[in-house]
C-alpha cells in the first residue's frame, strides 16, 4: 500500500469542491421532525425561557407555528401538550378528545394533509405528581395501570388523526398495550414509534420547564425517573428495551437523547431492520445556544457538526428543535 510521500490524504481535502464530492450529506428535511409545544388558550406564543427560539403555542396558532417549518420541507412534527384542567393521579386530561394535542392534530391535518403528524404519548404533563404513571397509595409506580392510560391517550390521538403515536413513559408492556388498543379501535394504519431506548438523562431539564412536567418527590416516589427510564451506565439493558419494543409491535424505534448516546444509536441500528429515530433533546439544544451566546462557538457550526454526528451514527429520522431552522443551517433543498 502506498504511503507518504506518495499518498497524501490532504489532497482529498484541499478545496471545498473536492471535499463536497466525498462528504456525506446531512439528511434532507423530509428526514427531520420538529418537536413543539401546544397549550390550551388562545393567542399564545410564549418563548420558553430555557429554550430560546422555541415556543409554546396555543391551539389556534399551531398552524401559524408549523407553516414556516412545512415550507422548509421538514417532513414531520411531534406534538407535546398541556392541560388547563386539574391534574390528577392518572393524568386523565391526557385522553380528553378535545385536549390541546387532539385539537392541534385536527387543525394541522386539515391545513397540511401531507405533513406527518406525530404525538408524544405520556402522562407526566397531566399527573399532579409529574410522574409518567399513576402512583399507588404507597408511592409505587403502577406500571400496568399506566399502560391502560397510555392506550387511551394513543387512541384519542389516533382518532384525532395523528399519523404516528409515540409513547415515552418507559412502562413495561406499553407498546403491546397500545398496539392492541389501536387495533381494537380500528386504527391499523397508525404508526407506533416507541421511545424505546430512552435514558434517565440530565438533558431533559429545559423540556420539563417548558412542559411543567418535572417529577415531584412524593412519599414513596423520588423526584426523578430513574426507576423507569434506562440507566446510562447499563447499555445492554437500554438496548434490550428496543429489542422488546420491536417484539411488542413498534414500527419505529428511538434512541434518546442523541448526542450523549451516539453509541446506542449505532447499536440499536445494528440489531434491527426497523427505522431508528434519534431525539436530539432540549438540553442538547440549549447547551449549544448557551455556548454560542457566551461567544464560545458559532451556533451554525455547532448545529451542523452535532447533527452530522447523529446522522453518522445511523439515525434514519432526526427529531430536533433545530428542524424549525433547517434552511438557515443546512440550506434549502429541493
Ligand atoms: C415525557 C418526555 C420527556 C421528553 C420527551 N417526552 C421528558 C422526560 O422524560 O422527563 C424530553 C424531551 C426533551 O428533553 O427535549 N415523558
Ligand atoms: Zn412522561
mmCIF file of C-alpha atoms and ligand atoms in Angstrom:
data_model
loop_
_atom_site.group_PDB
_atom_site.id
_atom_site.type_symbol
_atom_site.label_atom_id
_atom_site.label_comp_id
_atom_site.label_asym_id
_atom_site.label_seq_id
_atom_site.Cartn_x
_atom_site.Cartn_y
_atom_site.Cartn_z
ATOM 1 C CA UNK A 1 0.000 0.000 0.000
ATOM 2 C CA UNK A 2 1.188 3.465 -0.879
ATOM 3 C CA UNK A 3 2.236 5.648 1.938
ATOM 4 C CA UNK A 4 3.751 9.083 2.399
ATOM 5 C CA UNK A 5 5.185 10.752 0.364
ATOM 6 C CA UNK A 6 3.223 9.062 -2.489
ATOM 7 C CA UNK A 7 -0.043 9.064 -0.606
ATOM 8 C CA UNK A 8 -1.110 12.451 0.715
ATOM 9 C CA UNK A 9 -4.615 12.424 2.194
ATOM 10 C CA UNK A 10 -4.763 16.203 2.295
ATOM 11 C CA UNK A 11 -5.303 16.102 -1.484
ATOM 12 C CA UNK A 12 -8.830 14.927 -0.722
ATOM 13 C CA UNK A 13 -9.452 17.919 1.491
ATOM 14 C CA UNK A 14 -7.711 20.680 -0.457
ATOM 15 C CA UNK A 15 -10.699 22.538 -1.905
ATOM 16 C CA UNK A 16 -14.304 22.947 -0.891
ATOM 17 C CA UNK A 17 -15.292 21.366 -4.193
ATOM 18 C CA UNK A 18 -13.221 18.228 -3.634
ATOM 19 C CA UNK A 19 -14.482 17.901 -0.072
ATOM 20 C CA UNK A 20 -18.077 18.279 -1.197
ATOM 21 C CA UNK A 21 -17.688 15.406 -3.669
ATOM 22 C CA UNK A 22 -16.949 12.926 -0.911
ATOM 23 C CA UNK A 23 -18.621 14.351 2.168
ATOM 24 C CA UNK A 24 -21.753 12.661 3.442
ATOM 25 C CA UNK A 25 -24.723 14.971 3.103
ATOM 26 C CA UNK A 26 -26.821 15.964 6.026
ATOM 27 C CA UNK A 27 -30.212 14.232 5.690
ATOM 28 C CA UNK A 28 -32.764 16.288 3.771
ATOM 29 C CA UNK A 29 -35.614 17.982 5.644
ATOM 30 C CA UNK A 30 -38.013 15.107 4.986
ATOM 31 C CA UNK A 31 -35.914 13.084 7.429
ATOM 32 C CA UNK A 32 -36.293 15.652 10.179
ATOM 33 C CA UNK A 33 -39.024 16.013 12.752
ATOM 34 C CA UNK A 34 -39.735 19.224 14.677
ATOM 35 C CA UNK A 35 -40.912 18.760 18.286
ATOM 36 C CA UNK A 36 -43.155 21.559 19.504
ATOM 37 C CA UNK A 37 -45.475 22.507 22.336
ATOM 38 C CA UNK A 38 -49.209 23.193 22.310
ATOM 39 C CA UNK A 39 -51.160 24.661 25.198
ATOM 40 C CA UNK A 40 -54.826 25.423 25.808
ATOM 41 C CA UNK A 41 -55.993 29.005 25.412
ATOM 42 C CA UNK A 42 -55.908 31.484 22.566
ATOM 43 C CA UNK A 43 -53.457 33.910 21.025
ATOM 44 C CA UNK A 44 -50.412 32.478 22.786
ATOM 45 C CA UNK A 45 -46.847 32.348 21.510
ATOM 46 C CA UNK A 46 -44.728 32.154 24.653
ATOM 47 C CA UNK A 47 -40.980 31.805 24.275
ATOM 48 C CA UNK A 48 -39.639 29.049 26.544
ATOM 49 C CA UNK A 49 -37.061 30.712 28.790
ATOM 50 C CA UNK A 50 -34.745 27.693 28.892
ATOM 51 C CA UNK A 51 -35.098 27.003 25.146
ATOM 52 C CA UNK A 52 -34.571 30.318 23.350
ATOM 53 C CA UNK A 53 -36.148 30.278 19.893
ATOM 54 C CA UNK A 54 -38.740 27.629 20.838
ATOM 55 C CA UNK A 55 -42.283 28.490 21.903
ATOM 56 C CA UNK A 56 -45.462 27.243 23.493
ATOM 57 C CA UNK A 57 -48.297 27.779 21.030
ATOM 58 C CA UNK A 58 -51.970 27.898 21.773
ATOM 59 C CA UNK A 59 -54.014 25.589 19.592
ATOM 60 C CA UNK A 60 -55.401 28.444 17.483
ATOM 61 C CA UNK A 61 -51.851 29.408 16.467
ATOM 62 C CA UNK A 62 -50.405 25.954 15.801
ATOM 63 C CA UNK A 63 -50.940 26.180 12.038
ATOM 64 C CA UNK A 64 -49.123 29.517 12.012
ATOM 65 C CA UNK A 65 -46.293 27.896 14.007
ATOM 66 C CA UNK A 66 -45.881 24.927 11.714
ATOM 67 C CA UNK A 67 -46.366 26.696 8.377
ATOM 68 C CA UNK A 68 -42.772 28.007 8.062
ATOM 69 C CA UNK A 69 -41.440 24.600 9.076
ATOM 70 C CA UNK A 70 -43.509 22.844 6.407
ATOM 71 C CA UNK A 71 -42.331 25.457 3.910
ATOM 72 C CA UNK A 72 -38.729 24.365 4.541
ATOM 73 C CA UNK A 73 -39.680 20.818 3.621
ATOM 74 C CA UNK A 74 -39.494 19.364 7.119
ATOM 75 C CA UNK A 75 -41.446 16.132 6.960
ATOM 76 C CA UNK A 76 -42.950 15.788 10.402
ATOM 77 C CA UNK A 77 -43.775 17.399 13.719
ATOM 78 C CA UNK A 78 -44.007 15.835 17.174
ATOM 79 C CA UNK A 79 -46.562 17.467 19.457
ATOM 80 C CA UNK A 80 -46.385 17.830 23.231
ATOM 81 C CA UNK A 81 -49.437 19.098 25.072
ATOM 82 C CA UNK A 82 -50.574 20.549 28.337
ATOM 83 C CA UNK A 83 -53.914 20.967 30.038
ATOM 84 C CA UNK A 84 -55.802 23.666 31.915
ATOM 85 C CA UNK A 85 -57.926 21.011 33.632
ATOM 86 C CA UNK A 86 -56.962 19.853 37.122
ATOM 87 C CA UNK A 87 -54.142 17.329 37.066
ATOM 88 C CA UNK A 88 -54.875 14.010 38.770
ATOM 89 C CA UNK A 89 -53.103 10.799 39.723
ATOM 90 C CA UNK A 90 -53.764 9.084 36.383
ATOM 91 C CA UNK A 91 -53.331 12.076 34.086
ATOM 92 C CA UNK A 92 -56.852 11.706 32.718
ATOM 93 C CA UNK A 93 -56.778 15.040 30.886
ATOM 94 C CA UNK A 94 -54.267 13.421 28.543
ATOM 95 C CA UNK A 95 -57.035 11.408 26.862
ATOM 96 C CA UNK A 96 -59.513 14.275 26.601
ATOM 97 C CA UNK A 97 -60.658 14.099 22.973
ATOM 98 C CA UNK A 98 -60.708 17.894 22.949
ATOM 99 C CA UNK A 99 -57.370 18.429 24.630
ATOM 100 C CA UNK A 100 -54.770 20.758 23.148
ATOM 101 C CA UNK A 101 -52.887 17.982 21.348
ATOM 102 C CA UNK A 102 -56.008 16.391 19.910
ATOM 103 C CA UNK A 103 -57.286 19.745 18.600
ATOM 104 C CA UNK A 104 -53.861 20.686 17.250
ATOM 105 C CA UNK A 105 -53.670 17.391 15.348
ATOM 106 C CA UNK A 106 -57.050 18.101 13.745
ATOM 107 C CA UNK A 107 -56.019 21.595 12.685
ATOM 108 C CA UNK A 108 -52.648 20.501 11.330
ATOM 109 C CA UNK A 109 -54.023 17.598 9.307
ATOM 110 C CA UNK A 110 -56.665 19.915 7.830
ATOM 111 C CA UNK A 111 -54.099 22.609 6.947
ATOM 112 C CA UNK A 112 -51.260 20.304 5.810
ATOM 113 C CA UNK A 113 -52.591 16.900 4.760
ATOM 114 C CA UNK A 114 -49.119 15.858 3.571
ATOM 115 C CA UNK A 115 -47.409 16.650 6.871
ATOM 116 C CA UNK A 116 -46.729 13.641 9.093
ATOM 117 C CA UNK A 117 -48.148 14.496 12.494
ATOM 118 C CA UNK A 118 -46.714 12.649 15.479
ATOM 119 C CA UNK A 119 -47.819 12.918 19.091
ATOM 120 C CA UNK A 120 -45.990 12.240 22.311
ATOM 121 C CA UNK A 121 -47.993 9.797 24.403
ATOM 122 C CA UNK A 122 -47.285 10.233 28.093
ATOM 123 C CA UNK A 123 -48.939 11.255 31.341
ATOM 124 C CA UNK A 124 -46.326 13.396 33.099
ATOM 125 C CA UNK A 125 -47.727 16.751 31.937
ATOM 126 C CA UNK A 126 -51.163 15.663 33.214
ATOM 127 C CA UNK A 127 -50.445 13.959 36.565
ATOM 128 C CA UNK A 128 -50.322 16.111 39.704
ATOM 129 C CA UNK A 129 -47.027 14.475 40.751
ATOM 130 C CA UNK A 130 -45.359 14.791 37.335
ATOM 131 C CA UNK A 131 -44.570 11.083 37.006
ATOM 132 C CA UNK A 132 -45.235 9.214 33.764
ATOM 133 C CA UNK A 133 -47.586 6.751 35.500
ATOM 134 C CA UNK A 134 -50.214 6.735 38.235
ATOM 135 C CA UNK A 135 -48.821 6.119 41.722
ATOM 136 C CA UNK A 136 -50.224 3.636 44.201
ATOM 137 C CA UNK A 137 -51.080 4.900 47.709
ATOM 138 C CA UNK A 138 -47.631 3.795 48.892
ATOM 139 C CA UNK A 139 -45.994 5.869 46.142
ATOM 140 C CA UNK A 140 -45.013 2.884 43.977
ATOM 141 C CA UNK A 141 -45.468 3.300 40.262
ATOM 142 C CA UNK A 142 -48.497 1.449 38.877
ATOM 143 C CA UNK A 143 -46.963 0.138 35.648
ATOM 144 C CA UNK A 144 -49.953 -1.825 34.381
ATOM 145 C CA UNK A 145 -52.477 0.908 35.126
ATOM 146 C CA UNK A 146 -50.186 3.289 33.243
ATOM 147 C CA UNK A 147 -50.351 1.029 30.182
ATOM 148 C CA UNK A 148 -54.152 1.278 30.192
ATOM 149 C CA UNK A 149 -53.987 5.073 30.495
ATOM 150 C CA UNK A 150 -51.378 5.336 27.742
ATOM 151 C CA UNK A 151 -53.517 3.180 25.458
ATOM 152 C CA UNK A 152 -56.431 5.600 25.938
ATOM 153 C CA UNK A 153 -54.173 8.550 25.129
ATOM 154 C CA UNK A 154 -52.869 6.874 21.983
ATOM 155 C CA UNK A 155 -56.372 6.005 20.782
ATOM 156 C CA UNK A 156 -57.573 9.585 21.324
ATOM 157 C CA UNK A 157 -54.601 10.909 19.336
ATOM 158 C CA UNK A 158 -55.184 8.399 16.549
ATOM 159 C CA UNK A 159 -58.870 9.308 16.489
ATOM 160 C CA UNK A 160 -57.919 12.962 16.055
ATOM 161 C CA UNK A 161 -55.873 11.956 13.021
ATOM 162 C CA UNK A 162 -52.322 11.505 14.293
ATOM 163 C CA UNK A 163 -50.199 9.595 11.792
ATOM 164 C CA UNK A 164 -47.731 8.414 14.438
ATOM 165 C CA UNK A 165 -48.198 7.948 18.182
ATOM 166 C CA UNK A 166 -45.052 7.926 20.286
ATOM 167 C CA UNK A 167 -45.229 6.605 23.838
ATOM 168 C CA UNK A 168 -42.429 7.964 26.030
ATOM 169 C CA UNK A 169 -43.348 6.716 29.505
ATOM 170 C CA UNK A 170 -40.938 3.724 29.576
ATOM 171 C CA UNK A 171 -43.518 1.430 31.160
ATOM 172 C CA UNK A 172 -43.096 -2.307 30.586
ATOM 173 C CA UNK A 173 -45.668 -3.557 28.105
ATOM 174 C CA UNK A 174 -46.770 -0.122 26.912
ATOM 175 C CA UNK A 175 -46.114 -0.896 23.249
ATOM 176 C CA UNK A 176 -48.139 -4.125 23.315
ATOM 177 C CA UNK A 177 -50.986 -2.405 25.179
ATOM 178 C CA UNK A 178 -51.109 0.488 22.705
ATOM 179 C CA UNK A 179 -50.815 -1.740 19.645
ATOM 180 C CA UNK A 180 -53.738 -3.825 20.907
ATOM 181 C CA UNK A 181 -55.872 -0.786 21.717
ATOM 182 C CA UNK A 182 -55.192 0.766 18.317
ATOM 183 C CA UNK A 183 -56.209 -2.485 16.626
ATOM 184 C CA UNK A 184 -59.378 -2.820 18.709
ATOM 185 C CA UNK A 185 -60.405 0.663 17.688
ATOM 186 C CA UNK A 186 -59.709 0.170 14.004
ATOM 187 C CA UNK A 187 -56.508 2.196 13.818
ATOM 188 C CA UNK A 188 -54.471 -0.377 11.922
ATOM 189 C CA UNK A 189 -52.674 2.304 9.929
ATOM 190 C CA UNK A 190 -51.427 4.379 12.831
ATOM 191 C CA UNK A 191 -47.662 4.107 13.183
ATOM 192 C CA UNK A 192 -46.268 3.353 16.605
ATOM 193 C CA UNK A 193 -42.921 4.978 17.331
ATOM 194 C CA UNK A 194 -41.506 3.652 20.590
ATOM 195 C CA UNK A 195 -39.280 5.869 22.646
ATOM 196 C CA UNK A 196 -37.597 2.528 23.073
ATOM 197 C CA UNK A 197 -34.061 3.209 24.286
ATOM 198 C CA UNK A 198 -34.761 6.256 26.437
ATOM 199 C CA UNK A 199 -32.336 7.094 29.191
ATOM 200 C CA UNK A 200 -32.863 8.829 32.520
ATOM 201 C CA UNK A 201 -30.968 11.929 31.432
ATOM 202 C CA UNK A 202 -29.979 15.267 32.895
ATOM 203 C CA UNK A 203 -30.627 16.706 29.427
ATOM 204 C CA UNK A 204 -34.423 16.933 29.811
ATOM 205 C CA UNK A 205 -34.383 19.936 32.145
ATOM 206 C CA UNK A 206 -35.397 22.630 29.655
ATOM 207 C CA UNK A 207 -38.205 20.425 28.334
ATOM 208 C CA UNK A 208 -39.622 19.853 31.816
ATOM 209 C CA UNK A 209 -39.542 23.610 32.241
ATOM 210 C CA UNK A 210 -41.443 24.034 29.003
ATOM 211 C CA UNK A 211 -43.997 21.401 29.917
ATOM 212 C CA UNK A 212 -44.277 21.888 33.665
ATOM 213 C CA UNK A 213 -43.707 18.137 33.870
ATOM 214 C CA UNK A 214 -40.848 17.718 36.328
ATOM 215 C CA UNK A 215 -41.343 14.679 38.573
ATOM 216 C CA UNK A 216 -42.128 15.632 42.171
ATOM 217 C CA UNK A 217 -40.880 13.816 45.233
ATOM 218 C CA UNK A 218 -43.896 12.311 46.997
ATOM 219 C CA UNK A 219 -43.817 9.727 49.799
ATOM 220 C CA UNK A 220 -42.554 6.529 48.199
ATOM 221 C CA UNK A 221 -41.513 8.138 44.895
ATOM 222 C CA UNK A 222 -38.339 10.125 44.285
ATOM 223 C CA UNK A 223 -38.135 13.300 42.185
ATOM 224 C CA UNK A 224 -36.528 11.511 39.256
ATOM 225 C CA UNK A 225 -37.387 8.926 36.620
ATOM 226 C CA UNK A 226 -34.512 6.529 37.286
ATOM 227 C CA UNK A 227 -36.980 3.827 38.308
ATOM 228 C CA UNK A 228 -38.402 3.674 34.788
ATOM 229 C CA UNK A 229 -36.090 5.325 32.256
ATOM 230 C CA UNK A 230 -32.955 3.349 31.326
ATOM 231 C CA UNK A 231 -29.646 3.798 33.117
ATOM 232 C CA UNK A 232 -26.856 5.312 31.044
ATOM 233 C CA UNK A 233 -24.459 3.009 32.852
ATOM 234 C CA UNK A 234 -26.237 -0.139 31.623
ATOM 235 C CA UNK A 235 -26.145 -0.074 27.819
ATOM 236 C CA UNK A 236 -27.201 -3.729 27.379
ATOM 237 C CA UNK A 237 -30.377 -3.085 29.322
ATOM 238 C CA UNK A 238 -31.009 0.013 27.203
ATOM 239 C CA UNK A 239 -30.564 -1.996 24.018
ATOM 240 C CA UNK A 240 -32.873 -4.731 25.308
ATOM 241 C CA UNK A 241 -35.608 -2.095 25.690
ATOM 242 C CA UNK A 242 -35.515 -1.583 21.916
ATOM 243 C CA UNK A 243 -35.460 -5.321 21.235
ATOM 244 C CA UNK A 244 -38.573 -5.824 23.385
ATOM 245 C CA UNK A 245 -40.421 -2.850 21.888
ATOM 246 C CA UNK A 246 -39.861 -4.302 18.445
ATOM 247 C CA UNK A 247 -41.297 -7.639 19.603
ATOM 248 C CA UNK A 248 -44.276 -5.842 21.133
ATOM 249 C CA UNK A 249 -45.158 -4.296 17.789
ATOM 250 C CA UNK A 250 -43.347 -0.978 17.401
ATOM 251 C CA UNK A 251 -42.959 0.292 13.836
ATOM 252 C CA UNK A 252 -40.068 2.616 14.655
ATOM 253 C CA UNK A 253 -37.522 2.596 17.422
ATOM 254 C CA UNK A 254 -35.825 5.564 19.051
ATOM 255 C CA UNK A 255 -32.720 6.458 20.972
ATOM 256 C CA UNK A 256 -32.987 9.428 23.306
ATOM 257 C CA UNK A 257 -31.030 11.622 23.987
ATOM 258 C CA UNK A 258 -28.964 11.602 20.804
ATOM 259 C CA UNK A 259 -25.605 13.313 21.226
ATOM 260 C CA UNK A 260 -24.638 11.687 24.525
ATOM 261 C CA UNK A 261 -25.784 8.296 23.131
ATOM 262 C CA UNK A 262 -24.299 8.028 19.648
ATOM 263 C CA UNK A 263 -23.019 4.545 20.542
ATOM 264 C CA UNK A 264 -26.562 3.484 21.389
ATOM 265 C CA UNK A 265 -27.880 4.803 18.063
ATOM 266 C CA UNK A 266 -25.257 2.661 16.385
ATOM 267 C CA UNK A 267 -26.071 -0.450 18.395
ATOM 268 C CA UNK A 268 -29.842 -0.154 18.016
ATOM 269 C CA UNK A 269 -29.317 0.461 14.280
ATOM 270 C CA UNK A 270 -27.188 -2.683 14.071
ATOM 271 C CA UNK A 271 -29.661 -5.027 15.743
ATOM 272 C CA UNK A 272 -32.922 -4.121 13.984
ATOM 273 C CA UNK A 273 -34.328 -3.783 10.482
ATOM 274 C CA UNK A 274 -36.827 -1.172 11.686
ATOM 275 C CA UNK A 275 -36.149 2.528 11.184
ATOM 276 C CA UNK A 276 -34.355 4.200 14.088
ATOM 277 C CA UNK A 277 -35.096 7.739 15.206
ATOM 278 C CA UNK A 278 -32.743 9.808 17.331
ATOM 279 C CA UNK A 279 -34.105 12.518 19.617
ATOM 280 C CA UNK A 280 -31.764 15.484 19.952
ATOM 281 C CA UNK A 281 -33.297 16.658 23.228
ATOM 282 C CA UNK A 282 -33.918 20.012 24.869
ATOM 283 C CA UNK A 283 -30.738 20.070 26.971
ATOM 284 C CA UNK A 284 -28.650 19.295 23.901
ATOM 285 C CA UNK A 285 -30.365 22.181 22.116
ATOM 286 C CA UNK A 286 -29.963 24.686 24.924
ATOM 287 C CA UNK A 287 -26.330 23.758 25.540
ATOM 288 C CA UNK A 288 -25.393 24.855 22.036
ATOM 289 C CA UNK A 289 -27.391 28.061 22.342
ATOM 290 C CA UNK A 290 -25.706 28.841 25.655
ATOM 291 C CA UNK A 291 -22.253 28.174 24.210
ATOM 292 C CA UNK A 292 -22.930 30.440 21.252
ATOM 293 C CA UNK A 293 -24.331 33.168 23.492
ATOM 294 C CA UNK A 294 -21.181 33.096 25.585
ATOM 295 C CA UNK A 295 -19.220 33.651 22.401
ATOM 296 C CA UNK A 296 -17.537 30.259 22.779
ATOM 297 C CA UNK A 297 -18.623 28.818 19.449
ATOM 298 C CA UNK A 298 -20.566 29.575 16.301
ATOM 299 C CA UNK A 299 -24.130 28.302 16.561
ATOM 300 C CA UNK A 300 -24.415 27.245 12.919
ATOM 301 C CA UNK A 301 -21.127 25.350 13.044
ATOM 302 C CA UNK A 302 -22.129 23.648 16.302
ATOM 303 C CA UNK A 303 -25.520 22.646 14.901
ATOM 304 C CA UNK A 304 -24.059 21.305 11.660
ATOM 305 C CA UNK A 305 -21.306 19.298 13.362
ATOM 306 C CA UNK A 306 -23.536 17.777 16.023
ATOM 307 C CA UNK A 307 -26.291 16.962 13.524
ATOM 308 C CA UNK A 308 -23.771 15.259 11.244
ATOM 309 C CA UNK A 309 -22.730 13.120 14.210
ATOM 310 C CA UNK A 310 -26.312 11.950 14.744
ATOM 311 C CA UNK A 311 -26.685 11.096 11.071
ATOM 312 C CA UNK A 312 -23.298 9.316 11.015
ATOM 313 C CA UNK A 313 -24.304 7.177 13.983
ATOM 314 C CA UNK A 314 -27.092 5.798 11.807
ATOM 315 C CA UNK A 315 -30.282 7.658 12.659
ATOM 316 C CA UNK A 316 -32.938 7.382 9.958
ATOM 317 C CA UNK A 317 -35.057 10.165 11.449
ATOM 318 C CA UNK A 318 -33.679 13.147 13.373
ATOM 319 C CA UNK A 319 -36.062 14.602 15.912
ATOM 320 C CA UNK A 320 -34.618 18.010 16.701
ATOM 321 C CA UNK A 321 -35.648 21.504 17.701
ATOM 322 C CA UNK A 322 -33.200 22.721 15.025
ATOM 323 C CA UNK A 323 -35.648 21.473 12.405
ATOM 324 C CA UNK A 324 -37.500 24.779 12.652
ATOM 325 C CA UNK A 325 -34.300 26.455 11.325
ATOM 326 C CA UNK A 326 -33.403 23.794 8.752
ATOM 327 C CA UNK A 327 -32.977 26.199 5.825
ATOM 328 C CA UNK A 328 -30.774 28.558 7.821
ATOM 329 C CA UNK A 329 -28.387 25.838 8.959
ATOM 330 C CA UNK A 330 -28.446 23.363 6.097
ATOM 331 C CA UNK A 331 -29.608 25.372 3.103
ATOM 332 C CA UNK A 332 -32.725 24.928 1.063
ATOM 333 C CA UNK A 333 -33.286 21.528 -0.555
ATOM 334 C CA UNK A 334 -35.424 20.675 -3.499
HETATM 335 C C1 LIG B 1 -42.049 12.899 28.687
HETATM 336 C C2 LIG B 1 -40.969 13.319 27.759
HETATM 337 C C3 LIG B 1 -39.759 13.939 28.085
HETATM 338 C C4 LIG B 1 -39.142 14.265 26.889
HETATM 339 C C5 LIG B 1 -39.954 13.799 25.865
HETATM 340 N N1 LIG B 1 -41.073 13.201 26.419
HETATM 341 C C6 LIG B 1 -39.204 14.333 29.404
HETATM 342 C C7 LIG B 1 -38.958 13.317 30.414
HETATM 343 O O1 LIG B 1 -38.914 12.112 30.156
HETATM 344 O O2 LIG B 1 -38.828 13.754 31.570
HETATM 345 C C8 LIG B 1 -37.845 15.003 26.751
HETATM 346 C C9 LIG B 1 -37.675 15.800 25.507
HETATM 347 C C10 LIG B 1 -36.598 16.829 25.565
HETATM 348 O O3 LIG B 1 -35.884 16.989 26.576
HETATM 349 O O4 LIG B 1 -36.448 17.520 24.543
HETATM 350 N N2 LIG B 1 -42.072 11.577 29.048
HETATM 351 ZN ZN1 LIG B 2 -43.633 11.258 30.760
#
